[in-house]
Amino acid sequence: MSGLAPEDLAAVALSLKVAATATVFGAPLALAVAMLQVRARYALRVALDVLVTLPLVLPPVATGYALLLLFGRQGTLGRFLEKIGVVFAFHWTGAALAAGVMAFPLMVRPMRLALEALDPEVDEVARTLGAGAALRFLRLTLPLAAPGIAAGAILGFAKALGEFGATITFVAAIPGETLTLPSAIYNATQSPGAE
């Protein structure tokens, strides 16, 4: 690490901050969507699957542009959020949002698979013994699905750490503010004589 310049270390630190934020806020939502997918009727399950998978099949730049249209300062939601002090566009929080959106499908899938693998009879027995929904979720579902939840969180963190396309489109590459490691690497390779 001694060969890295201070701006390189800042990009690494920002990337870790962005990826951790994207994972911390994205994982609970991913678990909720995975649970909804498992319990939903077929039509809703298919619709959710399409929506969740969309960031994987769209070009990342298109996803970043959509985020800019929604959460930019003149965007549909951005105008409202700015009034209450929440800014995403051209801010590190926007990088976390973009990374979280791009990582979301990779978080949902292993969580959904883990939940689908649970034996429904275990939950049914706990219910007949008087355990409420919250207790069954905390004592049965979470521990039994923990490997899938952990796998989703790890995949999400890794994807968020390396996210480039949506991030650079939505928040640019502002040193000290939004310049994550992938953006810094891209900038370094675009300079004449860079190695």
CSV table of C-alpha atoms in Angstrom, one decimal:
chain,number,residue,atom,x,y,z
A,1,MET,CA,0.0,0.0,0.0
A,2,SER,CA,3.0,2.3,0.4
A,3,GLY,CA,3.1,2.8,-3.4
A,4,LEU,CA,-0.3,4.4,-3.5
A,5,ALA,CA,-0.8,8.2,-3.6
A,6,PRO,CA,-3.1,9.8,-1.1
A,7,GLU,CA,-5.8,10.3,-3.8
A,8,ASP,CA,-5.5,6.5,-4.6
A,9,LEU,CA,-6.1,5.7,-0.9
A,10,ALA,CA,-9.0,8.2,-0.9
A,11,ALA,CA,-10.6,6.3,-3.8
A,12,VAL,CA,-10.1,3.0,-2.1
A,13,ALA,CA,-11.7,4.3,1.1
A,14,LEU,CA,-14.6,5.9,-0.7
A,15,SER,CA,-15.2,2.6,-2.6
A,16,LEU,CA,-15.4,0.7,0.6
A,17,LYS,CA,-17.7,3.3,2.1
A,18,VAL,CA,-20.0,3.2,-1.0
A,19,ALA,CA,-20.0,-0.6,-1.2
A,20,ALA,CA,-20.7,-1.0,2.6
A,21,THR,CA,-23.5,1.6,2.4
A,22,ALA,CA,-25.1,0.0,-0.6
A,23,THR,CA,-25.0,-3.4,1.1
A,24,VAL,CA,-26.3,-2.3,4.5
A,25,PHE,CA,-29.2,-0.5,3.0
A,26,GLY,CA,-29.8,-2.9,0.1
A,27,ALA,CA,-29.6,-6.3,1.9
A,28,PRO,CA,-32.7,-5.8,4.1
A,29,LEU,CA,-34.7,-4.7,1.0
A,30,ALA,CA,-33.3,-7.6,-1.0
A,31,LEU,CA,-34.4,-10.0,1.7
A,32,ALA,CA,-37.9,-8.4,1.8
A,33,VAL,CA,-38.2,-8.7,-2.0
A,34,ALA,CA,-36.9,-12.3,-1.9
A,35,MET,CA,-39.5,-13.2,0.7
A,36,LEU,CA,-42.2,-11.6,-1.4
A,37,GLN,CA,-41.1,-13.5,-4.5
A,38,VAL,CA,-41.2,-16.8,-2.6
A,39,ARG,CA,-44.7,-16.1,-1.2
A,40,ALA,CA,-46.3,-14.3,-4.1
A,41,ARG,CA,-48.7,-15.7,-6.7
A,42,TYR,CA,-47.1,-16.6,-10.0
A,43,ALA,CA,-47.9,-13.4,-11.9
A,44,LEU,CA,-46.5,-11.2,-9.2
A,45,ARG,CA,-43.5,-13.4,-8.8
A,46,VAL,CA,-42.7,-13.1,-12.5
A,47,ALA,CA,-43.2,-9.3,-12.5
A,48,LEU,CA,-40.9,-9.0,-9.5
A,49,ASP,CA,-38.3,-11.2,-11.1
A,50,VAL,CA,-38.4,-9.0,-14.2
A,51,LEU,CA,-38.0,-5.8,-12.2
A,52,VAL,CA,-35.2,-7.3,-10.0
A,53,THR,CA,-33.3,-8.6,-13.0
A,54,LEU,CA,-33.6,-5.4,-15.1
A,55,PRO,CA,-30.3,-3.8,-13.8
A,56,LEU,CA,-28.5,-6.9,-14.9
A,57,VAL,CA,-29.7,-6.8,-18.5
A,58,LEU,CA,-29.8,-3.0,-19.1
A,59,PRO,CA,-26.5,-1.3,-19.9
A,60,PRO,CA,-25.2,0.2,-16.7
A,61,VAL,CA,-25.0,3.6,-18.4
A,62,ALA,CA,-28.7,3.5,-19.0
A,63,THR,CA,-29.4,2.6,-15.4
A,64,GLY,CA,-27.2,5.5,-14.3
A,65,TYR,CA,-29.1,7.8,-16.7
A,66,ALA,CA,-32.4,6.6,-15.3
A,67,LEU,CA,-31.2,7.3,-11.8
A,68,LEU,CA,-30.1,10.8,-12.9
A,69,LEU,CA,-33.6,11.4,-14.3
A,70,LEU,CA,-35.3,10.2,-11.1
A,71,PHE,CA,-32.9,11.4,-8.4
A,72,GLY,CA,-31.0,14.3,-10.1
A,73,ARG,CA,-31.6,17.8,-8.7
A,74,GLN,CA,-34.2,18.4,-11.4
A,75,GLY,CA,-35.4,14.8,-11.4
A,76,THR,CA,-38.9,13.5,-10.4
A,77,LEU,CA,-37.8,12.4,-6.9
A,78,GLY,CA,-34.6,14.5,-6.6
A,79,ARG,CA,-36.4,17.8,-6.5
A,80,PHE,CA,-38.5,16.6,-3.5
A,81,LEU,CA,-35.6,14.9,-1.7
A,82,GLU,CA,-33.4,18.0,-2.0
A,83,LYS,CA,-36.0,20.0,-0.2
A,84,ILE,CA,-35.6,17.7,2.8
A,85,GLY,CA,-31.8,17.7,2.6
A,86,VAL,CA,-31.2,14.4,0.8
A,87,VAL,CA,-28.9,14.8,-2.2
A,88,PHE,CA,-27.9,11.9,-4.5
A,89,ALA,CA,-26.7,13.4,-7.8
A,90,PHE,CA,-22.9,14.1,-7.9
A,91,HIS,CA,-22.6,13.1,-4.2
A,92,TRP,CA,-21.1,10.0,-2.6
A,93,THR,CA,-24.6,8.9,-1.5
A,94,GLY,CA,-25.6,8.8,-5.2
A,95,ALA,CA,-22.6,6.5,-5.8
A,96,ALA,CA,-24.0,4.2,-3.1
A,97,LEU,CA,-27.5,4.3,-4.6
A,98,ALA,CA,-26.1,3.5,-8.1
A,99,ALA,CA,-24.0,0.7,-6.7
A,100,GLY,CA,-26.9,-0.6,-4.6
A,101,VAL,CA,-29.2,-0.7,-7.6
A,102,MET,CA,-26.7,-2.5,-9.7
A,103,ALA,CA,-25.9,-5.0,-6.9
A,104,PHE,CA,-29.6,-5.6,-6.0
A,105,PRO,CA,-30.2,-8.5,-8.3
A,106,LEU,CA,-27.1,-10.3,-7.1
A,107,MET,CA,-28.4,-9.9,-3.5
A,108,VAL,CA,-31.9,-11.1,-4.2
A,109,ARG,CA,-31.2,-14.3,-6.0
A,110,PRO,CA,-29.2,-16.2,-3.4
A,111,MET,CA,-31.6,-15.0,-0.7
A,112,ARG,CA,-34.6,-16.2,-2.7
A,113,LEU,CA,-33.0,-19.6,-3.3
A,114,ALA,CA,-32.2,-20.0,0.4
A,115,LEU,CA,-35.8,-19.1,1.3
A,116,GLU,CA,-37.2,-21.5,-1.3
A,117,ALA,CA,-35.1,-24.3,0.1
A,118,LEU,CA,-36.7,-24.0,3.5
A,119,ASP,CA,-39.2,-26.7,4.5
A,120,PRO,CA,-42.6,-25.1,4.8
A,121,GLU,CA,-43.6,-27.7,7.4
A,122,VAL,CA,-41.1,-26.3,9.9
A,123,ASP,CA,-42.8,-22.9,9.8
A,124,GLU,CA,-46.2,-24.6,9.9
A,125,VAL,CA,-45.3,-26.6,13.0
A,126,ALA,CA,-44.0,-23.5,14.7
A,127,ARG,CA,-47.2,-21.7,13.8
A,128,THR,CA,-49.4,-24.5,15.2
A,129,LEU,CA,-47.4,-24.4,18.4
A,130,GLY,CA,-48.3,-20.7,18.9
A,131,ALA,CA,-45.3,-18.9,17.5
A,132,GLY,CA,-46.2,-15.6,15.9
A,133,ALA,CA,-45.0,-14.4,12.5
A,134,ALA,CA,-42.2,-12.2,13.9
A,135,LEU,CA,-40.9,-15.0,16.2
A,136,ARG,CA,-41.0,-17.6,13.4
A,137,PHE,CA,-39.1,-15.1,11.1
A,138,LEU,CA,-36.4,-14.4,13.8
A,139,ARG,CA,-36.0,-17.9,15.2
A,140,LEU,CA,-36.5,-20.0,12.1
A,141,THR,CA,-36.4,-18.2,8.8
A,142,LEU,CA,-33.4,-16.0,9.4
A,143,PRO,CA,-31.1,-18.7,10.9
A,144,LEU,CA,-32.1,-21.3,8.3
A,145,ALA,CA,-31.6,-18.9,5.4
A,146,ALA,CA,-28.5,-17.3,6.9
A,147,PRO,CA,-26.0,-18.9,4.4
A,148,GLY,CA,-28.1,-17.5,1.4
A,149,ILE,CA,-28.5,-14.1,3.1
A,150,ALA,CA,-24.8,-13.9,3.7
A,151,ALA,CA,-24.0,-15.0,0.2
A,152,GLY,CA,-26.3,-12.3,-1.2
A,153,ALA,CA,-24.7,-9.7,1.0
A,154,ILE,CA,-21.2,-10.7,0.0
A,155,LEU,CA,-22.1,-10.8,-3.7
A,156,GLY,CA,-23.8,-7.4,-3.4
A,157,PHE,CA,-20.8,-5.9,-1.6
A,158,ALA,CA,-18.4,-7.2,-4.3
A,159,LYS,CA,-20.6,-5.9,-7.1
A,160,ALA,CA,-21.0,-2.5,-5.4
A,161,LEU,CA,-17.2,-2.3,-4.9
A,162,GLY,CA,-16.6,-2.7,-8.6
A,163,GLU,CA,-19.5,-0.8,-10.0
A,164,PHE,CA,-18.5,1.7,-12.7
A,165,GLY,CA,-21.0,2.4,-15.5
A,166,ALA,CA,-24.1,3.5,-13.5
A,167,THR,CA,-22.0,5.3,-11.0
A,168,ILE,CA,-20.0,7.4,-13.4
A,169,THR,CA,-23.1,8.3,-15.3
A,170,PHE,CA,-25.1,9.3,-12.2
A,171,VAL,CA,-22.4,11.0,-10.0
A,172,ALA,CA,-19.4,11.5,-12.3
A,173,ALA,CA,-15.9,11.1,-11.0
A,174,ILE,CA,-15.3,14.0,-8.7
A,175,PRO,CA,-12.0,13.6,-6.7
A,176,GLY,CA,-12.7,13.3,-3.0
A,177,GLU,CA,-16.5,13.1,-3.5
A,178,THR,CA,-17.5,10.5,-6.0
A,179,LEU,CA,-14.2,9.1,-7.4
A,180,THR,CA,-14.4,5.5,-6.6
A,181,LEU,CA,-11.7,2.9,-7.3
A,182,PRO,CA,-13.1,1.8,-10.7
A,183,SER,CA,-13.5,5.4,-11.8
A,184,ALA,CA,-10.0,6.2,-10.7
A,185,ILE,CA,-8.6,3.2,-12.6
A,186,TYR,CA,-10.6,4.4,-15.7
A,187,ASN,CA,-9.3,7.9,-15.4
A,188,ALA,CA,-5.7,6.7,-14.9
A,189,THR,CA,-5.8,4.5,-18.1
A,190,GLN,CA,-7.3,7.4,-20.1
A,191,SER,CA,-4.2,9.6,-19.5
A,192,PRO,CA,-1.5,9.6,-22.2
A,193,GLY,CA,1.5,7.6,-21.1
A,194,ALA,CA,-0.4,5.9,-18.3
A,195,GLU,CA,0.6,2.4,-17.5
